[in-house]
Coordinates of C-alpha atoms in Angstrom, one line a residue:
Chain A
M76 CA 33.7 -70.6 -192.8
V77 CA 33.7 -73.6 -191.4
K78 CA 31.8 -72.4 -188.2
Q79 CA 29.5 -70.4 -189.9
E80 CA 28.5 -73.9 -192.4
R81 CA 28.3 -75.7 -189.1
A82 CA 26.2 -73.2 -187.6
A83 CA 23.5 -72.8 -190.4
R84 CA 23.7 -76.6 -190.6
T85 CA 22.2 -76.6 -186.6
R86 CA 19.7 -74.2 -187.7
H87 CA 18.1 -75.8 -190.7
A88 CA 17.9 -79.2 -188.0
L89 CA 16.8 -77.1 -185.5
I90 CA 14.1 -75.9 -187.8
Q91 CA 12.7 -79.4 -189.1
A92 CA 12.8 -80.4 -185.7
A93 CA 10.8 -78.0 -184.5
A94 CA 8.2 -78.3 -187.5
A95 CA 7.4 -81.4 -186.5
V96 CA 7.0 -81.3 -183.0
F97 CA 4.4 -78.2 -184.2
A98 CA 3.3 -80.1 -186.5
E99 CA 2.3 -83.5 -183.7
E100 CA 1.6 -81.9 -180.7
G101 CA 1.0 -78.4 -181.4
F102 CA 2.4 -74.4 -180.4
V103 CA 1.5 -75.2 -177.1
T104 CA 2.6 -78.8 -176.3
A105 CA 5.8 -78.7 -178.1
S106 CA 8.7 -77.9 -175.4
L107 CA 11.8 -76.8 -175.9
S108 CA 14.0 -79.8 -175.0
T109 CA 12.1 -81.9 -176.7
I110 CA 12.5 -79.6 -180.0
S111 CA 16.5 -79.7 -179.0
R112 CA 16.7 -83.0 -178.9
R113 CA 15.1 -84.2 -181.6
A114 CA 17.6 -81.8 -183.6
G115 CA 20.8 -83.8 -182.0
V116 CA 21.6 -80.0 -179.9
S117 CA 22.1 -79.0 -176.9
N118 CA 19.7 -76.3 -174.6
G119 CA 22.2 -74.2 -175.2
A120 CA 22.3 -74.5 -179.1
L121 CA 18.9 -74.2 -179.3
H122 CA 18.6 -70.8 -177.1
F123 CA 22.1 -69.5 -179.2
H124 CA 19.9 -69.6 -182.0
F125 CA 16.3 -68.7 -181.2
A126 CA 15.2 -67.3 -178.2
S127 CA 12.7 -68.7 -177.4
K128 CA 9.7 -70.8 -178.8
N129 CA 7.6 -68.0 -180.8
M130 CA 10.9 -67.1 -182.4
L131 CA 11.7 -71.0 -183.6
A132 CA 8.1 -70.6 -184.8
D133 CA 8.6 -67.6 -186.7
A134 CA 11.1 -69.5 -188.3
V135 CA 9.3 -72.4 -189.5
G136 CA 6.8 -70.1 -190.8
A137 CA 8.8 -68.0 -192.8
E138 CA 10.8 -71.4 -194.3
A139 CA 7.3 -72.2 -195.2
A140 CA 6.3 -69.3 -196.7
A141 CA 9.4 -69.3 -198.3
A142 CA 8.8 -72.5 -200.2
V143 CA 5.1 -71.7 -200.6
G144 CA 6.4 -68.5 -202.9
R145 CA 9.0 -71.4 -204.5
I146 CA 6.2 -72.6 -205.6
T147 CA 3.3 -70.3 -206.5
E148 CA 6.3 -68.8 -208.4
S149 CA 7.7 -71.6 -210.5
A150 CA 4.4 -72.6 -211.4
R151 CA 3.9 -69.3 -212.6
A152 CA 7.3 -69.0 -215.1
W153 CA 6.4 -72.3 -216.8
Q154 CA 2.3 -71.7 -217.2
G155 CA 2.2 -67.7 -216.8
D156 CA -1.4 -66.7 -216.2
S157 CA -3.2 -69.9 -217.6
L158 CA -5.3 -72.0 -215.5
Q159 CA -3.1 -74.5 -215.4
A160 CA -0.3 -72.9 -213.4
V161 CA -2.8 -72.5 -210.6
V162 CA -3.3 -76.1 -211.0
D163 CA 0.3 -77.4 -210.8
A164 CA 0.8 -75.0 -208.2
T165 CA -2.4 -77.0 -206.1
H166 CA -0.8 -80.0 -206.5
E167 CA 2.9 -78.9 -205.6
L168 CA 1.3 -77.6 -202.6
M169 CA -0.3 -80.7 -201.8
G170 CA 3.1 -82.7 -202.3
S171 CA 5.0 -80.3 -200.3
L172 CA 2.4 -81.0 -197.3
A173 CA 2.5 -84.5 -197.4
H174 CA 6.4 -84.4 -197.7
D175 CA 8.0 -81.5 -196.1
I176 CA 7.6 -81.1 -193.1
V177 CA 8.6 -77.4 -192.9
V178 CA 5.7 -76.8 -194.8
R179 CA 3.1 -78.9 -193.2
G180 CA 4.5 -77.5 -189.5
G181 CA 3.9 -73.8 -190.9
F182 CA 0.1 -74.7 -192.1
G183 CA -0.6 -76.0 -188.6
L184 CA 1.0 -73.4 -186.6
A185 CA -1.7 -71.4 -189.5
G186 CA -4.4 -73.1 -187.8
D187 CA -3.2 -72.7 -184.1
S188 CA -5.3 -70.6 -181.7
A189 CA -1.7 -69.5 -179.8
R190 CA -0.4 -68.1 -183.2
R191 CA -3.4 -65.9 -184.3
G192 CA -2.6 -63.2 -185.6
E193 CA 0.0 -64.2 -187.4
P194 CA 0.5 -63.7 -191.2
S195 CA -0.5 -66.7 -192.2
L196 CA 0.0 -69.3 -195.0
R197 CA -3.2 -69.8 -195.9
T198 CA -3.6 -66.0 -196.6
Q199 CA -0.3 -66.1 -198.8
W200 CA -1.8 -68.8 -200.6
Q201 CA -5.2 -67.0 -201.5
H202 CA -3.6 -63.8 -202.3
W203 CA -2.1 -66.0 -204.8
V204 CA -5.0 -68.1 -206.4
E205 CA -7.1 -65.2 -205.9
D206 CA -4.5 -63.2 -208.1
S207 CA -4.2 -66.2 -210.5
L208 CA -8.0 -66.3 -211.8
R209 CA -7.7 -62.3 -211.4
R210 CA -5.4 -62.8 -214.1
A211 CA -7.4 -65.6 -215.8
E212 CA -10.4 -64.2 -216.2
R213 CA -9.0 -60.8 -218.0
N214 CA -7.6 -63.0 -220.5
G215 CA -10.6 -64.7 -220.9
A216 CA -9.8 -67.5 -219.8
L217 CA -12.8 -68.5 -217.3
A218 CA -16.3 -70.0 -218.7
D219 CA -19.2 -67.5 -219.1
G220 CA -20.5 -66.6 -216.0
V221 CA -17.5 -68.1 -214.0
S222 CA -16.1 -64.7 -211.9
W223 CA -12.7 -65.3 -210.9
A224 CA -13.7 -64.4 -207.1
D225 CA -16.4 -67.6 -207.9
G226 CA -13.4 -69.6 -209.1
A227 CA -11.2 -68.7 -205.8
R228 CA -13.4 -69.2 -203.9
V229 CA -14.1 -72.5 -205.1
I230 CA -10.2 -73.3 -205.0
V231 CA -9.1 -71.8 -201.9
A232 CA -11.7 -73.9 -199.9
A233 CA -11.2 -77.3 -201.3
T234 CA -7.6 -76.9 -200.8
A235 CA -8.2 -75.6 -197.1
G236 CA -9.8 -78.6 -196.6
F237 CA -7.4 -81.0 -198.4
E238 CA -4.6 -79.2 -196.4
V239 CA -6.6 -80.4 -192.7
L240 CA -8.0 -83.3 -193.4
G241 CA -4.5 -84.3 -194.7
G242 CA -2.8 -84.0 -191.2
D243 CA -5.5 -87.5 -190.7
D244 CA -5.1 -88.9 -193.7
T245 CA -2.1 -88.3 -196.6
S246 CA -4.6 -89.9 -199.5
W247 CA -6.1 -86.3 -199.6
L248 CA -2.6 -84.9 -200.4
S249 CA -2.0 -87.3 -202.8
R250 CA -1.4 -86.2 -206.9
Q251 CA -4.3 -88.9 -207.3
N252 CA -7.4 -86.8 -205.0
V253 CA -6.3 -83.5 -206.6
T254 CA -6.3 -84.6 -209.8
R255 CA -10.0 -86.0 -209.0
F256 CA -11.1 -82.4 -207.8
W257 CA -9.7 -80.8 -211.2
E258 CA -11.6 -83.3 -213.4
V259 CA -14.8 -81.9 -211.7
V260 CA -13.8 -78.8 -211.1
L261 CA -11.8 -76.7 -214.2
P262 CA -15.0 -78.2 -217.0
R263 CA -17.1 -75.7 -214.8
L264 CA -14.2 -73.0 -214.3
A265 CA -12.1 -72.8 -217.6
G266 CA -13.5 -71.4 -220.7
R267 CA -14.1 -73.7 -223.6
Q268 CA -11.4 -72.9 -225.9
D269 CA -8.6 -73.9 -223.4
L270 CA -10.1 -76.7 -221.7
H271 CA -9.1 -79.4 -223.7
R272 CA -5.1 -78.2 -223.4
L273 CA -5.7 -77.9 -219.0
M274 CA -4.5 -81.2 -218.0
S275 CA -5.2 -82.0 -214.3
A276 CA -3.0 -84.3 -213.2
G277 CA -0.6 -81.1 -213.3
S278 CA 1.9 -80.8 -216.4
R279 CA 5.1 -81.2 -215.0
P280 CA 4.6 -84.9 -212.9
P281 CA 7.4 -85.5 -209.9
A282 CA 9.7 -88.2 -211.4
A283 CA 9.1 -90.5 -209.0
N284 CA 5.0 -90.1 -209.1
P285 CA 3.0 -91.8 -212.6
P286 CA 2.8 -89.9 -216.1
P287 CA 0.0 -87.7 -216.0
Q288 CA -3.4 -88.3 -217.2
L289 CA -4.7 -86.0 -220.0
P290 CA -8.0 -84.8 -218.8
S291 CA -10.7 -86.7 -219.6
P292 CA -14.3 -85.4 -217.2
G293 CA -16.5 -88.1 -218.3
L294 CA -13.3 -91.5 -216.3
P295 CA -15.4 -93.8 -214.8
P296 CA -16.1 -93.0 -211.1
Q297 CA -13.6 -93.7 -208.3
E298 CA -14.4 -94.7 -205.5
L299 CA -13.8 -93.9 -202.2
P300 CA -13.3 -96.9 -199.7
S301 CA -14.0 -95.1 -196.7
P302 CA -15.3 -92.1 -195.6
A303 CA -11.6 -91.9 -193.8
G304 CA -10.9 -90.4 -197.2
P305 CA -10.6 -90.7 -200.3
E306 CA -8.6 -93.3 -201.4
H307 CA -7.0 -96.3 -200.2
Chain B
M85 CA -36.8 -82.1 -159.6
V86 CA -36.0 -78.6 -159.1
K87 CA -32.3 -79.8 -158.2
Q88 CA -32.2 -81.8 -161.2
E89 CA -33.4 -79.0 -163.1
R90 CA -30.5 -76.9 -161.8
A91 CA -27.9 -79.6 -162.3
A92 CA -28.8 -79.7 -166.1
R93 CA -28.5 -75.9 -166.6
T94 CA -25.1 -75.9 -164.9
R95 CA -24.0 -78.9 -167.1
H96 CA -25.1 -77.0 -169.9
A97 CA -23.9 -73.5 -169.1
L98 CA -20.3 -75.6 -168.2
I99 CA -20.2 -77.1 -172.0
Q100 CA -20.9 -74.2 -173.9
A101 CA -18.2 -72.4 -171.6
A102 CA -16.0 -75.4 -172.1
A103 CA -16.6 -75.2 -175.5
A104 CA -16.1 -70.8 -175.8
V105 CA -12.7 -71.5 -173.9
F106 CA -11.5 -74.7 -176.1
A107 CA -12.6 -72.1 -179.6
E108 CA -10.9 -68.5 -177.8
E109 CA -7.4 -70.8 -176.7
G110 CA -7.1 -74.2 -177.9
F111 CA -7.9 -77.4 -175.8
V112 CA -4.5 -77.4 -174.0
T113 CA -4.3 -73.7 -172.5
A114 CA -8.3 -74.1 -171.8
S115 CA -8.3 -74.1 -167.6
L116 CA -10.4 -75.5 -165.6
S117 CA -10.6 -72.6 -163.7
T118 CA -11.6 -70.5 -166.5
I119 CA -14.1 -72.3 -168.1
S120 CA -15.9 -72.3 -164.7
R121 CA -15.4 -68.5 -164.3
R122 CA -16.9 -68.2 -167.3
A123 CA -19.2 -70.6 -167.0
G124 CA -20.5 -68.6 -163.5
V125 CA -20.2 -71.8 -161.4
S126 CA -17.7 -73.3 -158.9
N127 CA -14.7 -75.4 -159.6
G128 CA -16.3 -77.7 -157.4
A129 CA -19.7 -77.5 -159.4
L130 CA -17.9 -77.9 -162.2
H131 CA -16.2 -81.5 -161.0
F132 CA -19.1 -82.5 -159.6
H133 CA -19.7 -83.0 -163.2
F134 CA -16.9 -83.5 -165.3
A135 CA -13.8 -85.3 -163.5
S136 CA -11.2 -83.9 -166.1
K137 CA -11.1 -81.4 -168.7
N138 CA -11.2 -84.2 -171.4
M139 CA -14.6 -85.2 -170.1
L140 CA -15.7 -81.9 -171.0
A141 CA -13.7 -82.2 -173.9
D142 CA -16.2 -85.4 -175.1
A143 CA -18.9 -83.7 -173.5
V144 CA -18.6 -80.3 -175.9
G145 CA -18.2 -83.6 -178.9
A146 CA -21.0 -85.7 -178.0
E147 CA -23.8 -82.4 -178.6
A148 CA -21.9 -81.0 -180.9
A149 CA -22.4 -84.4 -182.8
A150 CA -26.2 -84.0 -181.8
A151 CA -26.2 -81.3 -183.6
V152 CA -25.0 -82.4 -186.9
G153 CA -26.6 -84.8 -186.3
R154 CA -30.3 -82.9 -186.1
I155 CA -29.2 -80.9 -189.0
T156 CA -28.4 -83.7 -191.8
E157 CA -31.3 -85.9 -190.4
S158 CA -34.0 -82.6 -191.1
A159 CA -32.3 -82.0 -194.6
R160 CA -33.2 -85.1 -195.6
A161 CA -36.8 -85.7 -193.8
W162 CA -37.1 -82.6 -195.5
Q163 CA -35.6 -82.4 -198.7
G164 CA -35.4 -86.7 -199.1
D165 CA -32.5 -87.8 -201.2
S166 CA -32.0 -84.8 -203.5
L167 CA -29.1 -82.9 -204.0
Q168 CA -30.6 -80.4 -202.3
A169 CA -31.2 -82.2 -199.2
V170 CA -27.1 -81.5 -199.0
V171 CA -27.4 -78.0 -200.8
D172 CA -29.8 -77.2 -197.4
A173 CA -27.9 -78.7 -195.0
T174 CA -24.4 -77.3 -195.4
H175 CA -26.4 -73.9 -195.6
E176 CA -27.6 -74.9 -191.6
L177 CA -23.7 -76.6 -190.9
M178 CA -22.0 -73.5 -191.7
G179 CA -24.6 -70.9 -190.1
S180 CA -24.1 -73.4 -186.6
L181 CA -20.1 -72.7 -186.9
A182 CA -21.0 -69.6 -187.3
H183 CA -23.5 -69.2 -183.9
D184 CA -23.7 -72.1 -182.2
I185 CA -20.8 -72.0 -179.9
V186 CA -20.8 -75.6 -178.7
V187 CA -20.4 -76.7 -183.0
R188 CA -17.9 -74.5 -183.7
G189 CA -16.0 -75.7 -179.8
G190 CA -16.8 -79.7 -181.3
F191 CA -15.3 -78.8 -184.5
G192 CA -11.5 -76.6 -183.3
L193 CA -11.5 -79.8 -181.3
A194 CA -11.2 -82.1 -184.4
G195 CA -8.8 -80.4 -185.4
D196 CA -6.7 -79.9 -181.9
S197 CA -4.0 -82.6 -181.7
A198 CA -4.4 -83.2 -178.6
R199 CA -7.6 -84.5 -179.1
R200 CA -6.3 -86.1 -182.0
G201 CA -7.6 -90.5 -182.4
E202 CA -11.4 -88.5 -180.7
P203 CA -14.3 -89.5 -183.0
S204 CA -14.1 -86.7 -185.7
L205 CA -16.8 -84.5 -186.7
R206 CA -15.6 -84.1 -189.5
T207 CA -15.6 -87.9 -190.3
Q208 CA -19.5 -87.9 -189.4
W209 CA -20.1 -85.4 -191.7
Q210 CA -18.2 -86.6 -194.7
H211 CA -19.8 -90.2 -193.9
W212 CA -23.6 -88.3 -194.1
V213 CA -21.9 -86.2 -197.6
E214 CA -20.7 -89.4 -199.4
D215 CA -24.0 -91.7 -198.5
S216 CA -25.9 -88.7 -199.6
L217 CA -24.5 -88.5 -203.0
R218 CA -24.5 -92.2 -203.3
R219 CA -28.0 -92.2 -202.6
A220 CA -28.1 -89.3 -205.7
E221 CA -26.1 -91.3 -208.0
R222 CA -28.3 -94.2 -207.6
N223 CA -31.1 -92.3 -208.3
G224 CA -29.7 -90.4 -211.5
A225 CA -29.5 -86.9 -210.0
L226 CA -25.8 -86.5 -210.6
A227 CA -24.3 -85.3 -213.7
D228 CA -23.2 -88.2 -216.6
G229 CA -19.6 -88.6 -215.9
V230 CA -19.3 -87.7 -212.2
S231 CA -19.7 -90.4 -210.0
W232 CA -20.8 -89.9 -205.9
A233 CA -16.8 -89.8 -204.7
D234 CA -15.7 -87.4 -206.9
G235 CA -18.7 -84.9 -206.3
A236 CA -18.7 -86.1 -202.2
R237 CA -14.6 -85.5 -202.4
V238 CA -14.7 -81.7 -203.8
I239 CA -18.4 -81.1 -201.3
V240 CA -16.4 -82.8 -198.0
A241 CA -13.4 -80.7 -199.3
A242 CA -14.7 -77.4 -199.7
T243 CA -16.9 -77.6 -196.6
A244 CA -14.1 -78.1 -194.3
G245 CA -11.9 -75.1 -196.0
F246 CA -14.8 -73.4 -194.6
E247 CA -14.7 -74.3 -191.4
V248 CA -11.0 -73.8 -191.2
L249 CA -10.8 -70.8 -192.8
G250 CA -14.6 -69.2 -191.1
G251 CA -12.6 -69.8 -187.3
D252 CA -10.3 -66.4 -188.5
D253 CA -12.8 -65.0 -190.8
T254 CA -16.7 -65.8 -190.7
S255 CA -17.5 -64.4 -194.0
W256 CA -16.2 -68.0 -195.2
L257 CA -19.9 -69.1 -193.1
S258 CA -22.5 -67.2 -194.4
R259 CA -25.0 -67.7 -196.8
Q260 CA -23.6 -65.9 -199.3
N261 CA -20.4 -67.7 -199.4
V262 CA -21.6 -70.7 -199.3
T263 CA -24.5 -70.0 -202.3
R264 CA -21.9 -68.6 -204.2
F265 CA -19.6 -71.9 -203.8
W266 CA -23.1 -73.9 -205.0
E267 CA -23.9 -71.5 -208.1
V268 CA -20.2 -73.1 -209.4
V269 CA -20.2 -76.3 -208.5
L270 CA -24.3 -77.7 -208.8
P271 CA -24.1 -77.2 -213.1
R272 CA -21.1 -79.3 -213.1
L273 CA -22.6 -82.3 -210.4
A274 CA -25.8 -82.2 -210.8
G275 CA -27.9 -83.7 -213.5
R276 CA -29.8 -81.5 -216.1
Q277 CA -33.4 -82.4 -215.6
D278 CA -32.5 -81.5 -211.8
L279 CA -30.9 -78.5 -212.0
H280 CA -33.5 -75.7 -212.8
R281 CA -35.2 -76.9 -209.4
L282 CA -32.5 -76.8 -206.9
M283 CA -31.5 -74.0 -204.9
S284 CA -28.3 -72.8 -204.1
A285 CA -29.4 -70.6 -201.0
G286 CA -31.3 -73.6 -199.9
S287 CA -34.8 -74.4 -199.6
R288 CA -35.0 -73.4 -196.2
P289 CA -33.7 -69.7 -195.4
P290 CA -33.8 -68.9 -191.9
A291 CA -36.3 -65.9 -191.1
A292 CA -33.8 -64.0 -189.5
N293 CA -32.0 -64.0 -193.3
P294 CA -33.2 -62.7 -196.8
P295 CA -34.8 -65.1 -199.2
P296 CA -33.3 -67.4 -201.0
Q297 CA -32.4 -66.5 -205.2
L298 CA -33.1 -69.3 -207.6
P299 CA -30.2 -70.5 -209.0
S300 CA -28.9 -68.5 -211.5
P301 CA -25.1 -69.5 -212.8
G302 CA -24.8 -66.9 -214.5
L303 CA -25.2 -64.7 -211.8
P304 CA -23.3 -60.8 -212.5
P305 CA -19.9 -61.8 -210.8
Q306 CA -19.4 -60.9 -207.1
E307 CA -16.4 -59.4 -206.3
L308 CA -13.7 -60.9 -202.8
P309 CA -12.2 -57.2 -202.1
S310 CA -10.1 -58.6 -199.5
P311 CA -7.4 -61.3 -199.8
A312 CA -8.8 -61.9 -196.2
G313 CA -12.3 -63.4 -196.9
P314 CA -14.4 -63.9 -199.4
E315 CA -16.2 -60.6 -198.7
H316 CA -16.9 -57.9 -196.0

């Protein structure tokens, strides 16, 4: 039992280390010895758990996919078919990209040319956003003249943008940035009857963050002081 | 003279080949011999023009930056400080990402971990979008309650998203996709007095493409049949 626990812990440390090294150096440059050193285990232990760098990348991708799945399922469980579930999930996803190295590494692998053709986290996320917008449309929760496909297009593109821009400047992943995005976009996507109930800052603030603001499309402008990112 | 012309042509062929190989394989994996073979020149000729792979990547980046500069300057010259200049430039930029391998390769290098810290095309584009939105705000062309920073945030994020998603599925870069994006976003960003004049499909259609549609936020929904991309 103790042996199995130790093996699970080693495996976990290797996945964390691999995600960090992939995120920093890219998949091709990452060396197995850098990964095992960072995980604090021997090369032999690495090879006991993972026969190749590709299998290690598969494991990072699978853990990241599970994390994204937990985010979307939990948002759906909490907010049902409301657009609020999508708002909440974008906040959680960007938070994970900022703080969870496995999610960051998993998305990085999706954009790596050496790993093209692997099932992509971006596609998983896109599926869920499209499904959610279809549900919202079916429930009459979208604004007149906006289709689920148009809504999904804007959300999927912007969140992919936050993800890649956030690789250089994490302020793109901040709750504030994502909130301002929704302040602009929600009044155009949501039906009038729902708009007053939707919270751009998300309905489930993490304890460590400031409480959510009520939606107020007329908030005074908040400047992006530097072109390097949305806030400083 | 003839010799100089031939040298210029060789240099051009090497930059095109390098951009293609960087886009396909990533910067780290790309080999100089693959690039010289693709350009149809000898390894010696490559080394005569470029002392290293980094210098070749710098040249791809510089040519791509010049192309992006031509797109934004031409949009500004044609449409001045109107939001239409931004709409037009997004169409031209996405068209270049789809059809100009140097622009595609240049943006790919911007996202490559091995080239982090180099001046980025994404930053150049972000500067221009922010400057354009600031001008629009100064001219009273933005909707009430939307700041230049909020408008720029949505546009910069979505276009970065189109760029990366378009690497796997070029339909994200299509005129149709970019038009549908603007159909959703313009009614929220533009002041009422300007909205009827703004063309989501761009004011300068390339001859090869269908003519632009007039803006009609109430167009019937157009579906995204597959989660792999916005259209098929």
